[in-house]
Coordinates of C-alpha atoms in Angstrom, one line a residue:
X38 CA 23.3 -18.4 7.3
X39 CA 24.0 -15.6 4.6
X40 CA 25.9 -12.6 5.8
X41 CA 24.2 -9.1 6.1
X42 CA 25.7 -6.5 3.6
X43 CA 25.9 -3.1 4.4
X44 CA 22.3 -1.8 4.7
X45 CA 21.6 1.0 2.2
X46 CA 18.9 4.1 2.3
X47 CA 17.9 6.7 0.5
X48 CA 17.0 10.6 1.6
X49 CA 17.3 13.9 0.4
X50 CA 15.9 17.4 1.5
X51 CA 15.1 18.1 -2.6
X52 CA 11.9 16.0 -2.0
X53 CA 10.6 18.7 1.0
X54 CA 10.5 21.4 -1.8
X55 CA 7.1 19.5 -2.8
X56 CA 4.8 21.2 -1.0
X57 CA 0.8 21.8 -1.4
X58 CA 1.2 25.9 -1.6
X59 CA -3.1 26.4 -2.1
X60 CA -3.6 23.5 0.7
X61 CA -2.3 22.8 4.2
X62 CA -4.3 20.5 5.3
X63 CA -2.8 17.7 3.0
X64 CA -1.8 15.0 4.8
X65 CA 1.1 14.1 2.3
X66 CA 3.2 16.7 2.9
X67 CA 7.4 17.6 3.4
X68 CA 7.5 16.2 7.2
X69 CA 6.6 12.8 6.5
X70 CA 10.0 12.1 5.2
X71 CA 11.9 14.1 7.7
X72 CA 10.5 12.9 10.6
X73 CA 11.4 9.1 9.4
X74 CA 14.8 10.3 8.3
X75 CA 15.9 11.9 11.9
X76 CA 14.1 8.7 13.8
X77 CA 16.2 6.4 12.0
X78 CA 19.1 8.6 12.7
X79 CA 18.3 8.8 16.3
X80 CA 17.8 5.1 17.2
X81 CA 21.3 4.9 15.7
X82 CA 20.1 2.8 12.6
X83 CA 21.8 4.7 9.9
X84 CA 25.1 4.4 11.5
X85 CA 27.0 2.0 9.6
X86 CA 24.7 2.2 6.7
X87 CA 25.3 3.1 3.0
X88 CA 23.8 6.9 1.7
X89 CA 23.1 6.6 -1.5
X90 CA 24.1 9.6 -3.3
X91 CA 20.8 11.4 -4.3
X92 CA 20.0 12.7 -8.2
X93 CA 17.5 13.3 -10.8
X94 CA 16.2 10.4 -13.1
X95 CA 16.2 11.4 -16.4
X96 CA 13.5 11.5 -19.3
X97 CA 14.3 7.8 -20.6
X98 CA 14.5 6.2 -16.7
X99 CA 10.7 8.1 -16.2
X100 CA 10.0 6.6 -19.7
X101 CA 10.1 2.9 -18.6
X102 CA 6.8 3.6 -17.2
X103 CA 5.4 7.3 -18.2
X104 CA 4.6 9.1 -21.2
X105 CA 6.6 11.8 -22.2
X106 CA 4.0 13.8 -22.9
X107 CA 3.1 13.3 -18.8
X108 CA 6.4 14.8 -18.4
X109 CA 6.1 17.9 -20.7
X110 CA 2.8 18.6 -19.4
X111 CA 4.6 19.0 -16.0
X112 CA 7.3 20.9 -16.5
X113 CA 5.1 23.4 -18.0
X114 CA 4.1 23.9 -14.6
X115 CA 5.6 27.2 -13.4
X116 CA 2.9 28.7 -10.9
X117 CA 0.7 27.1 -7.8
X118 CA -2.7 28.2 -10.5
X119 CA -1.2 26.0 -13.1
X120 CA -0.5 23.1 -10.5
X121 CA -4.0 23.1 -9.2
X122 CA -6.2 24.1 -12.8
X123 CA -4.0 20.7 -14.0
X124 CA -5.3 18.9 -11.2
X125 CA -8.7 19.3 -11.7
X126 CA -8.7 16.2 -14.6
X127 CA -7.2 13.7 -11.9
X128 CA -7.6 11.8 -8.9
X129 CA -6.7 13.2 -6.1
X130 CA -3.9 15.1 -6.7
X131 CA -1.8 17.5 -5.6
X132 CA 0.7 19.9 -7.2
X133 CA 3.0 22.8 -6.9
X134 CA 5.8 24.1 -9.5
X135 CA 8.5 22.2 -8.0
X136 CA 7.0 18.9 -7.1
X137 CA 8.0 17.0 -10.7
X138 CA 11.8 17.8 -9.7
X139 CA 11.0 16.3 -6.2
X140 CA 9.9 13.5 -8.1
X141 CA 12.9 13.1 -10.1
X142 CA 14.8 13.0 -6.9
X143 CA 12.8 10.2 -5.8
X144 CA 12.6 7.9 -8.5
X145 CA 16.7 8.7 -9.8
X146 CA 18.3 7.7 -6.2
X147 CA 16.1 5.2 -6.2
X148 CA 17.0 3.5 -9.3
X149 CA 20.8 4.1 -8.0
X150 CA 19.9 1.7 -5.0
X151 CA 18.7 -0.4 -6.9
X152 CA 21.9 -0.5 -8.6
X153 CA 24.3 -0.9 -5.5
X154 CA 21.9 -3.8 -4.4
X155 CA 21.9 -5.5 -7.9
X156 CA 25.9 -4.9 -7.6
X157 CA 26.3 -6.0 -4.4
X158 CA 27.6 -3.0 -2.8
X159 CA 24.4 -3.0 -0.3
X160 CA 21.6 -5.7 1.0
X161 CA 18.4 -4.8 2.3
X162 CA 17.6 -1.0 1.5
X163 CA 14.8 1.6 2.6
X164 CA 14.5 4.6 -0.2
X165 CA 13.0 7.5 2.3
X166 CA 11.2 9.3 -0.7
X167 CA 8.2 11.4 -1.4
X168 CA 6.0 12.0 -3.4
X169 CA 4.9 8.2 -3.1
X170 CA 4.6 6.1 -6.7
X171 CA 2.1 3.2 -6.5
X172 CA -1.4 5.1 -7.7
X173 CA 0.6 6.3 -11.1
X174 CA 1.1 4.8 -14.1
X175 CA 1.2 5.8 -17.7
X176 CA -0.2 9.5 -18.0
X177 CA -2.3 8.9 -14.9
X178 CA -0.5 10.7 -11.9
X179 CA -3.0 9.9 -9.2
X180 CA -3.6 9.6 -5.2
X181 CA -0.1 11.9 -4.3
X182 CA 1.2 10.0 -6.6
X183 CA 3.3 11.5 -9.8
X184 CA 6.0 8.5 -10.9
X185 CA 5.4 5.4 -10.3
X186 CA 8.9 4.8 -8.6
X187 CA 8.3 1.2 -7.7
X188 CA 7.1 -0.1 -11.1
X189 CA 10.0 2.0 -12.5
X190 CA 12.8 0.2 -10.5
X191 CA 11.3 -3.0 -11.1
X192 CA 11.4 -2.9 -14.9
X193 CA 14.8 -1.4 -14.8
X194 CA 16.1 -4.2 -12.6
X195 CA 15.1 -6.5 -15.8
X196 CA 15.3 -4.7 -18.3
X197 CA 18.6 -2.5 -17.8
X198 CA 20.3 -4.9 -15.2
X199 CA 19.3 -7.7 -17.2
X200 CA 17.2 -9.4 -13.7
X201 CA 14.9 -11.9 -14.9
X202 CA 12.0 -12.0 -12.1
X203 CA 11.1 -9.5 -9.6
X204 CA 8.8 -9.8 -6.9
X205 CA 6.4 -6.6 -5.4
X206 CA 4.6 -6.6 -2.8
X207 CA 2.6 -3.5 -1.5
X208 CA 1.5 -3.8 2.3
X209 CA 0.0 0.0 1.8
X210 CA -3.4 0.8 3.6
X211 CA -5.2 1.6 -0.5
X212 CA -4.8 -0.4 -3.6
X213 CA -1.3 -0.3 -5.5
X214 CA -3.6 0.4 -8.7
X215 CA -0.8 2.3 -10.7
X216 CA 2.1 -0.7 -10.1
X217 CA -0.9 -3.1 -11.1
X218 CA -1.9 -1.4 -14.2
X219 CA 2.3 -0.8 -14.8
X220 CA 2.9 -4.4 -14.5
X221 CA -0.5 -6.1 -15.4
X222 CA -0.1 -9.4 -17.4
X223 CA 3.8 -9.0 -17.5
X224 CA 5.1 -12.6 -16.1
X225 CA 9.0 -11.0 -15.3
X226 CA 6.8 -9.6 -12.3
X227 CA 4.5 -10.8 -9.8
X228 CA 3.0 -8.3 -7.6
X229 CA 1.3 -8.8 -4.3
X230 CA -1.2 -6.2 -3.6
X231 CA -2.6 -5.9 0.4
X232 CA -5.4 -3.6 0.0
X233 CA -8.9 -1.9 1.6
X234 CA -11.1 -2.8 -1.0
X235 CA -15.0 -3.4 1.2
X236 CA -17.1 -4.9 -2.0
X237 CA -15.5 -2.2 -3.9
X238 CA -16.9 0.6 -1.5
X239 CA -13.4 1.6 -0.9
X240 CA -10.9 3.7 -3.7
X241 CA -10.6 3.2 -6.6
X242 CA -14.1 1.0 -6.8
X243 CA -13.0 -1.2 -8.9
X244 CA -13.6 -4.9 -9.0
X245 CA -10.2 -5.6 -10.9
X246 CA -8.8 -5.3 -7.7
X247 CA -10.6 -8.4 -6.0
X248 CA -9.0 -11.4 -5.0
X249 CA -9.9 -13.3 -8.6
X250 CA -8.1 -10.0 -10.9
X251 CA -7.8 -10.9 -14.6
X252 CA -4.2 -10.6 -14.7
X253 CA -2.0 -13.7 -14.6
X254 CA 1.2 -12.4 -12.3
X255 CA -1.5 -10.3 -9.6
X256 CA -2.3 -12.0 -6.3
X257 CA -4.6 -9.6 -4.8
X258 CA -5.3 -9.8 -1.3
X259 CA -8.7 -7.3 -1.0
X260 CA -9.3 -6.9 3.1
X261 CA -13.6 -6.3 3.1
X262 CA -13.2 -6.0 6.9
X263 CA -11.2 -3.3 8.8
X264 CA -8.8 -4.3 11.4
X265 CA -6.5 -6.6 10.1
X266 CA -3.3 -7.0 12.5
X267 CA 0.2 -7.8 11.8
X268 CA -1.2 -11.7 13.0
X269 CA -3.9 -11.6 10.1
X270 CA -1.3 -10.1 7.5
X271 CA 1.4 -12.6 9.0
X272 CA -1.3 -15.3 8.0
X273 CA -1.7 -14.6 4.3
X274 CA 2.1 -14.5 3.9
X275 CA 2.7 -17.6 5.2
X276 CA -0.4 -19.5 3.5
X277 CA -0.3 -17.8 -0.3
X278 CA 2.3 -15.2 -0.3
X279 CA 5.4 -16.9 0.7
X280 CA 4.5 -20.3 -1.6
X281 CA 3.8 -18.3 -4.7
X282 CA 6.7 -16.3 -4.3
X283 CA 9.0 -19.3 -3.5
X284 CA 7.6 -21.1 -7.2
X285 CA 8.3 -17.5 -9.2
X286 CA 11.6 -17.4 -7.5
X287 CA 12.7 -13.6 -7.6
X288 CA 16.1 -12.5 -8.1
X289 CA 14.8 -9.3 -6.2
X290 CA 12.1 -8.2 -3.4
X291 CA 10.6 -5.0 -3.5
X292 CA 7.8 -3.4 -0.9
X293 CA 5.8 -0.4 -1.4
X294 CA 6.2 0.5 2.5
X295 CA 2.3 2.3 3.2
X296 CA 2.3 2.8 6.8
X297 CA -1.4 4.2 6.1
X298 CA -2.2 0.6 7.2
X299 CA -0.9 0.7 10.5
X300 CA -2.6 0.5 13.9
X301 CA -4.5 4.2 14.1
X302 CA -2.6 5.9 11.4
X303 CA -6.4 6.5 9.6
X304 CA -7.5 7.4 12.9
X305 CA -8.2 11.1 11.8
X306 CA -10.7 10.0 9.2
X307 CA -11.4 6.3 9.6
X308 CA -11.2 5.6 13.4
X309 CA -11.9 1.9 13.5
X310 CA -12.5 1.5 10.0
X311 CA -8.9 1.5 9.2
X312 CA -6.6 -1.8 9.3
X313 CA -4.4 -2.6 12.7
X314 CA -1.0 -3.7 11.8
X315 CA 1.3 -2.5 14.6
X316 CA 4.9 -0.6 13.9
X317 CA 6.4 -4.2 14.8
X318 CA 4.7 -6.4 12.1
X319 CA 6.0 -4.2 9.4
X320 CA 9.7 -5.3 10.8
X321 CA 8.4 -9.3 10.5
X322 CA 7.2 -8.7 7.2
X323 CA 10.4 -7.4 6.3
X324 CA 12.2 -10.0 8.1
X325 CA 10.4 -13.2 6.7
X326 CA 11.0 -11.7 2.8
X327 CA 14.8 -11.4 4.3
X328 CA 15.0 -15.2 5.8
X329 CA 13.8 -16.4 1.9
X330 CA 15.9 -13.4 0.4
X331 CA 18.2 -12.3 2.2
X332 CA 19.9 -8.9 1.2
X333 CA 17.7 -8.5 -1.8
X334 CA 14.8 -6.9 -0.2
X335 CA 14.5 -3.3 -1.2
X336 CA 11.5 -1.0 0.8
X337 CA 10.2 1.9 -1.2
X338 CA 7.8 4.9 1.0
X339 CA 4.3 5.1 0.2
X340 CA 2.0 6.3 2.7
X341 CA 1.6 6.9 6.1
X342 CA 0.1 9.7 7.9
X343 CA -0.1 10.0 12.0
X344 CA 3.7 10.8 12.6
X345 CA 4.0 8.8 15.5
X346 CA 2.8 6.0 13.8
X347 CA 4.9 6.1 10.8
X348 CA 8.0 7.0 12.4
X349 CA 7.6 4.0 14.6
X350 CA 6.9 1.4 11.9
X351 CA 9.6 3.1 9.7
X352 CA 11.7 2.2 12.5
X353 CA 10.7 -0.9 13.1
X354 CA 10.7 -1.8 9.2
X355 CA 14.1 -0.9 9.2
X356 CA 15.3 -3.1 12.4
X357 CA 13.8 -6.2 10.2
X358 CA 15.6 -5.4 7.1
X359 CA 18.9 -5.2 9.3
X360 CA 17.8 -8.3 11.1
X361 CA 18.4 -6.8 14.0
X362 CA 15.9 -8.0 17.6
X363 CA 12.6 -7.1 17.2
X364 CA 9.4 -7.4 19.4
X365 CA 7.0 -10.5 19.1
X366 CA 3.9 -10.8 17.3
X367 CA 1.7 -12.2 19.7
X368 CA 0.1 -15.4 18.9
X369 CA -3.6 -15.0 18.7
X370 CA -6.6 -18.2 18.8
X371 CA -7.9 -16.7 15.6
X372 CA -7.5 -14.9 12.7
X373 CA -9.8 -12.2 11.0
X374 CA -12.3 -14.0 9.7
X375 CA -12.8 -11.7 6.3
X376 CA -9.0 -12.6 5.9
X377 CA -9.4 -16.0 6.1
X378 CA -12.4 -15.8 3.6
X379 CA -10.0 -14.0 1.0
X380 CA -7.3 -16.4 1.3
X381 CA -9.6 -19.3 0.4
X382 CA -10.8 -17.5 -2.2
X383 CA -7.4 -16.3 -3.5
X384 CA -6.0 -20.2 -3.3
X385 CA -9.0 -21.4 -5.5
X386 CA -8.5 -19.0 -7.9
X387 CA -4.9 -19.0 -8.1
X388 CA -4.4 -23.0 -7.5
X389 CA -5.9 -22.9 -11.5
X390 CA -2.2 -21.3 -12.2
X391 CA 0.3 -22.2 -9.5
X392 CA 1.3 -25.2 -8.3
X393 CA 1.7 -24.1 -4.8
X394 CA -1.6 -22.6 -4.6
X395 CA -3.0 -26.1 -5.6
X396 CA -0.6 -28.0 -3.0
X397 CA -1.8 -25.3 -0.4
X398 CA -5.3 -25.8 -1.3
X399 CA -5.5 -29.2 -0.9
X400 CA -3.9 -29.2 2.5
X401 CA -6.6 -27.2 3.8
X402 CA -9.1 -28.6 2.2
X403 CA -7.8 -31.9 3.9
X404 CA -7.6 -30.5 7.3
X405 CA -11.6 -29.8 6.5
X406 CA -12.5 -33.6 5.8
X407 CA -10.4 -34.1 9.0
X408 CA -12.5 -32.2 11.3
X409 CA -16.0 -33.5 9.7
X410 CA -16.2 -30.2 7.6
X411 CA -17.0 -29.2 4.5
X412 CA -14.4 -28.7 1.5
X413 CA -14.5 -24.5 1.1
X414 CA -16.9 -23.9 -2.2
X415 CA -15.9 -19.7 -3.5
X416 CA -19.1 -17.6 -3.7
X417 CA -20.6 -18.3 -6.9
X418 CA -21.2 -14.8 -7.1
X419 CA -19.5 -11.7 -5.8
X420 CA -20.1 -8.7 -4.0
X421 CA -19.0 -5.2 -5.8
X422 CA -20.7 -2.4 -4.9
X423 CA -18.6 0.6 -6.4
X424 CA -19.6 0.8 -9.8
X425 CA -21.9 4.0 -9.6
X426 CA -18.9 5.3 -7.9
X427 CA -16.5 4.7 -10.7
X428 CA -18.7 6.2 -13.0
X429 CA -19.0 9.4 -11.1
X430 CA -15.4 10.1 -10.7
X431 CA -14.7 9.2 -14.5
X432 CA -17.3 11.9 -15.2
X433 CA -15.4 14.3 -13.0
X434 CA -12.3 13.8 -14.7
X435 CA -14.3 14.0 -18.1
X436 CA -15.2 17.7 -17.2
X437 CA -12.0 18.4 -15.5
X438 CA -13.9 19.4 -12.4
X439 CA -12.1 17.9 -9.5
X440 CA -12.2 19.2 -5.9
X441 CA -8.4 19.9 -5.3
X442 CA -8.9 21.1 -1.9
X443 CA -9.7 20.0 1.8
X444 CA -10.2 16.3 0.7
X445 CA -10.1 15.3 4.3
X446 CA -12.3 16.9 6.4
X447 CA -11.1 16.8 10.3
X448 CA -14.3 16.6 12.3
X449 CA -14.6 19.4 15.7
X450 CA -13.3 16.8 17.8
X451 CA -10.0 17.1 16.2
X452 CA -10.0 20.4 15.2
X453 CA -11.1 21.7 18.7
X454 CA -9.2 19.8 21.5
X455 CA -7.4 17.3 19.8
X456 CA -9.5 14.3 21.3
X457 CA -9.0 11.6 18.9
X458 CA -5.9 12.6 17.8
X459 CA -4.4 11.9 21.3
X460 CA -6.3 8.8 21.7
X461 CA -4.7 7.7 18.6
X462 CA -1.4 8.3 20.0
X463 CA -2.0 7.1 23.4
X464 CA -3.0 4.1 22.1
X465 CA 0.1 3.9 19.7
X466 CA 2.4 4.4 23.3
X467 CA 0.3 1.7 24.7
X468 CA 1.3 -1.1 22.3
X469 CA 5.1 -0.2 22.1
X470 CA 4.9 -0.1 25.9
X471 CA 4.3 -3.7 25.9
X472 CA 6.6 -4.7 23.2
X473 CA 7.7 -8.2 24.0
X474 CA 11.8 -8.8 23.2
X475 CA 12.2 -11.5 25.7
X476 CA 12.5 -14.3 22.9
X477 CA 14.0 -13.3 19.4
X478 CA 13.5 -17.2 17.6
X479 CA 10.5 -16.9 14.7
X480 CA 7.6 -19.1 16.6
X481 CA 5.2 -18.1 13.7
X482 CA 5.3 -20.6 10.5
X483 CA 2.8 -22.3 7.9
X484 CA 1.8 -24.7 10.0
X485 CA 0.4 -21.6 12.9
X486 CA -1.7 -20.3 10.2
X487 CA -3.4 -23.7 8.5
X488 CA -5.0 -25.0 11.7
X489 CA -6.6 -21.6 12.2
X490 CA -7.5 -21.2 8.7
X491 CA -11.0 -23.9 9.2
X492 CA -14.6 -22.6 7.3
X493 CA -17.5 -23.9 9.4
X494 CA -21.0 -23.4 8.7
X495 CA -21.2 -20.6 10.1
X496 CA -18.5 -18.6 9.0
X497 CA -19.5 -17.0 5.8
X498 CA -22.1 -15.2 7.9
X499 CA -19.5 -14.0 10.6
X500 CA -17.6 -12.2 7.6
X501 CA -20.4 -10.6 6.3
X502 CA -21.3 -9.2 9.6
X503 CA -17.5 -8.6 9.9
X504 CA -17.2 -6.9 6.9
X505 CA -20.7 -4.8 7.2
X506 CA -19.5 -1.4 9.4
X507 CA -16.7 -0.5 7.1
X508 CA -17.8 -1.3 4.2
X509 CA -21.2 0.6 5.1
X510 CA -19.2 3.3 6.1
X511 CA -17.6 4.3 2.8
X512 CA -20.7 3.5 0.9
X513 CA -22.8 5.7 2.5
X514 CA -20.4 8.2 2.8
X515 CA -20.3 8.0 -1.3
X516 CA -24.0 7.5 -1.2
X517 CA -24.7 10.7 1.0
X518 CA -22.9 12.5 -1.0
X519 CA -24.4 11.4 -4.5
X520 CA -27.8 12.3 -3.5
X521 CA -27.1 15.8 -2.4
X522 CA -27.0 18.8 -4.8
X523 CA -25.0 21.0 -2.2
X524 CA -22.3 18.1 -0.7
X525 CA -18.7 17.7 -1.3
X526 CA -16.6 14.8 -0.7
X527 CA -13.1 14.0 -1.9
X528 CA -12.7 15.2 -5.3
X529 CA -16.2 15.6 -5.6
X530 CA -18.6 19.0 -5.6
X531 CA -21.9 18.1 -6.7
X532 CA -23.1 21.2 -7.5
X533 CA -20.0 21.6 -9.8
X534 CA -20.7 18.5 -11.1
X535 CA -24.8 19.3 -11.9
X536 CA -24.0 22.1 -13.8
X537 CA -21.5 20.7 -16.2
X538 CA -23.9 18.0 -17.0
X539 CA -26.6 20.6 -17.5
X540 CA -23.8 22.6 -19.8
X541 CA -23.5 19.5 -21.8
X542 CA -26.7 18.9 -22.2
X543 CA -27.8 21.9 -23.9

């Protein structure tokens, strides 16, 4: 058994000073990061730990994966009007004048753990940061996003520290779009992307980011159902995850840490429509890359939103990159039955390429013949349904007409007494209530996950029911909103939107 190294972590108070000045209802915004930093700090987990000294990347580290003429363009930035008129040609973002420096912060301590890791003067890592990377790339700051810190760190492990293979995985609620596009078709990297994705109903509508993606080192795992539990996630690492990663053979592990995917962190916009993975299952995750890696597993913040949810599974992610005792996933008699659809999928498509993806595929296809089943045929064709979407919000960018404001609307409910914001949170204390420590020996391998992973004849029509509510639920919201003059959603205004076509037109 390999011996834990110090365990290193990055914070620094520079990163509060990025603040929405024009907005306060953002929900990425300076407490995020304290709030995980003084958990940690009180459940005693950064006592013998490593600080790594905080400072500003520089042009050429940002360079690696940005334009410069990204970075000129903000640090022109000098007043909130600026920040927000800039934001109109983007994605849902956010800006005031001191978030780029904020960013700097993030991105240069990060690269610096990185360094100790690649050194050897720390193991497993957590870089406490904000704002979060994996929505930017290129000149496309997106989705809170401004640097892409993850993509960044990853190419300078190979190309500055001279690393020949890096592995990324990003367990974030939304799609790591901006460390795909940084990374696409670039073999030094293979990037595992866990993401809502509905048919495409879900951000950023785009059917690149389905389980058979066009780039050669991208294993997309797109959820179409809500509700996916640490047990469901647990089942596609075992079955895809782990084998391809094991055949690339990193010299370094990196997770984009998005607690936005955790039990009833959407609950203030999504309810059930959200995915399930409780604070625990982020410490297994963490834990399982450790056992095949051990002290080269480096977590990087993304998202996250409900405090009490992030600040448990920050904790909990932690506790797994120490390898210290955590609480037991509790074995289920199924798995999500959208999940198991996109693993099959994902293992067809990928067993064309990797040889453990054809080894894995033919096991379950074995254990099908064995139970007088049918061999798993992929759809012939698939399901995308967020084209007209895409086409709307590249319009908006076009015009440079994007709602910067009040994205998230909190319903009367929440913003009168607080109902399903305390639901979410009793229901949060309910679960680590019952967290189960009583045996700490890993009873969840391959072998749990293959017998559960059978396609009847009836199955195919169990996902599509499955996967109907959520994905419903963000089309219509899009739909709704498309087909009236006077509604707003997200970055969209359609009245705004009306007049610049008529403008155009003329």
């Amino acid at each position: 058994m390999v011996e834990k190294a110090k365990f290193g972590y990055v914070y620094d108070e520079g990163m509060l000073l990025h603040r929405c000045n024009y907005d306060s209802t953002m929900l990425e915004c300076p407490q995020r990061i304290e709030i995980i930093y003084e958990r940690l700090l009180s459940d005693g987990l950064l006592e013998n730990a490593q600080k790594i000294r905080s400072r500003k990347a520089e042009d050429w580290e940002l360079l690696l994966n940005h334009s410069q003429e990204l970075i000129d363009s903000l640090e022109r930035l000098i007043i909130d009007e600026e920040c927000e008129e800039f934001c109109r040609g983007y994605e849902l973002l956010w800006l005031c004048p001191q978030s780029i420096q904020a960013a700097r912060i993030a991105v240069g301590s990060t690269i610096d753990m990185l360094k100790a890791n690649v050194d050897g003067l720390i193991g497993n890592s957590f870089a406490i940061i904000r704002p979060p990377g994996h929505h930017s790339y290129s000149n496309q700051p997106q989705a809170y996003c401004i640097f892409n810190t993850i993509a960044i760190i990853a190419k300078y492990a190979v190309e500055k520290l001279h690393l020949k293979r890096v592995l990324i995985i990003d367990i974030d609620y939304h799609c790591g779009n901006g460390t795909y596009q940084s990374l696409k078709n670039d073999d030094r990297f293979l990037f595992v992307n866990f993401h809502a994705y509905h048919y495409g109903a879900s951000w950023p509508f785009d059917s690149e980011y389905d389980y058979d993606s066009s780039a050669t080192n991208h294993i997309s795992i797109p959820l179409n159902a809500a509700m996916n539990n640490e047990f469901d996630y647990m089942a596609a690492l075992h079955i895809i995850v782990i084998p391809l990663a094991k055949e690339f053979a990193p010299e370094l592990v990196l997770i984009s840490a998005g607690f936005d995917s955790a039990y009833c962190d959407q609950i203030v916009e999504l309810d059930d429509f959200g995915q399930a993975i409780k604070a625990h299952g982020y410490g297994h995750f963490a834990r399982l890359l450790d056992k095949h890696w051990p002290n080269k597993v480096l977590a990087i913040l993304e998202g996250g939103y409900l405090p009490e949810s992030y600040a448990e599974c920050a904790s909990q992610l932690t506790r797994g990159l120490q390898g210290a005792p955590l609480p037991n996933i509790a074995y289920q008699k199924s798995i999500n039955i959208c999940m198991i659809q996109t693993i099959w999928n994902a293992l067809c498509h990928h067993s064309k390429r990797w040889k453990s993806a054809a080894v894995m595929l033919s096991k379950l296809q074995e254990q099908q013949i064995q139970n007088k089943l049918s061999i798993y045929i992929p759809p012939t064709e698939r399901i995308f349904v967020g084209h007209k979407f895409r086409l709307i919000w590249n319009r908006i960018k076009e015009f440079r007409i994007a709602r910067t404001r009040e994205w998230i609307q909190l319903d009367e409910t929440i913003a009168n007494d607080g109902s399903k914001y305390n639901d979410a949170v009793n229901r949060i204390n309910a679960y680590i209530t019952d967290y189960d420590y009583t045996s700490q020996c890993d009873n969840l391998n391959e072998e749990t996950f293959i017998k559960r992973m059978l396609w009847t004849h009836t199955s195919a029509s169990e996902a599509f029911l499955l996967s109907a509510p959520a994905t419903l639920y963000f089309y219509t919201g899009m739909e709704q909103c498309l087909k009236n003059d006077a509604s707003k959603y997200l970055i969209i205004d359609m009245a705004t939107l009306k007049d610049a076509e008529r403008n155009i037109s003329k």
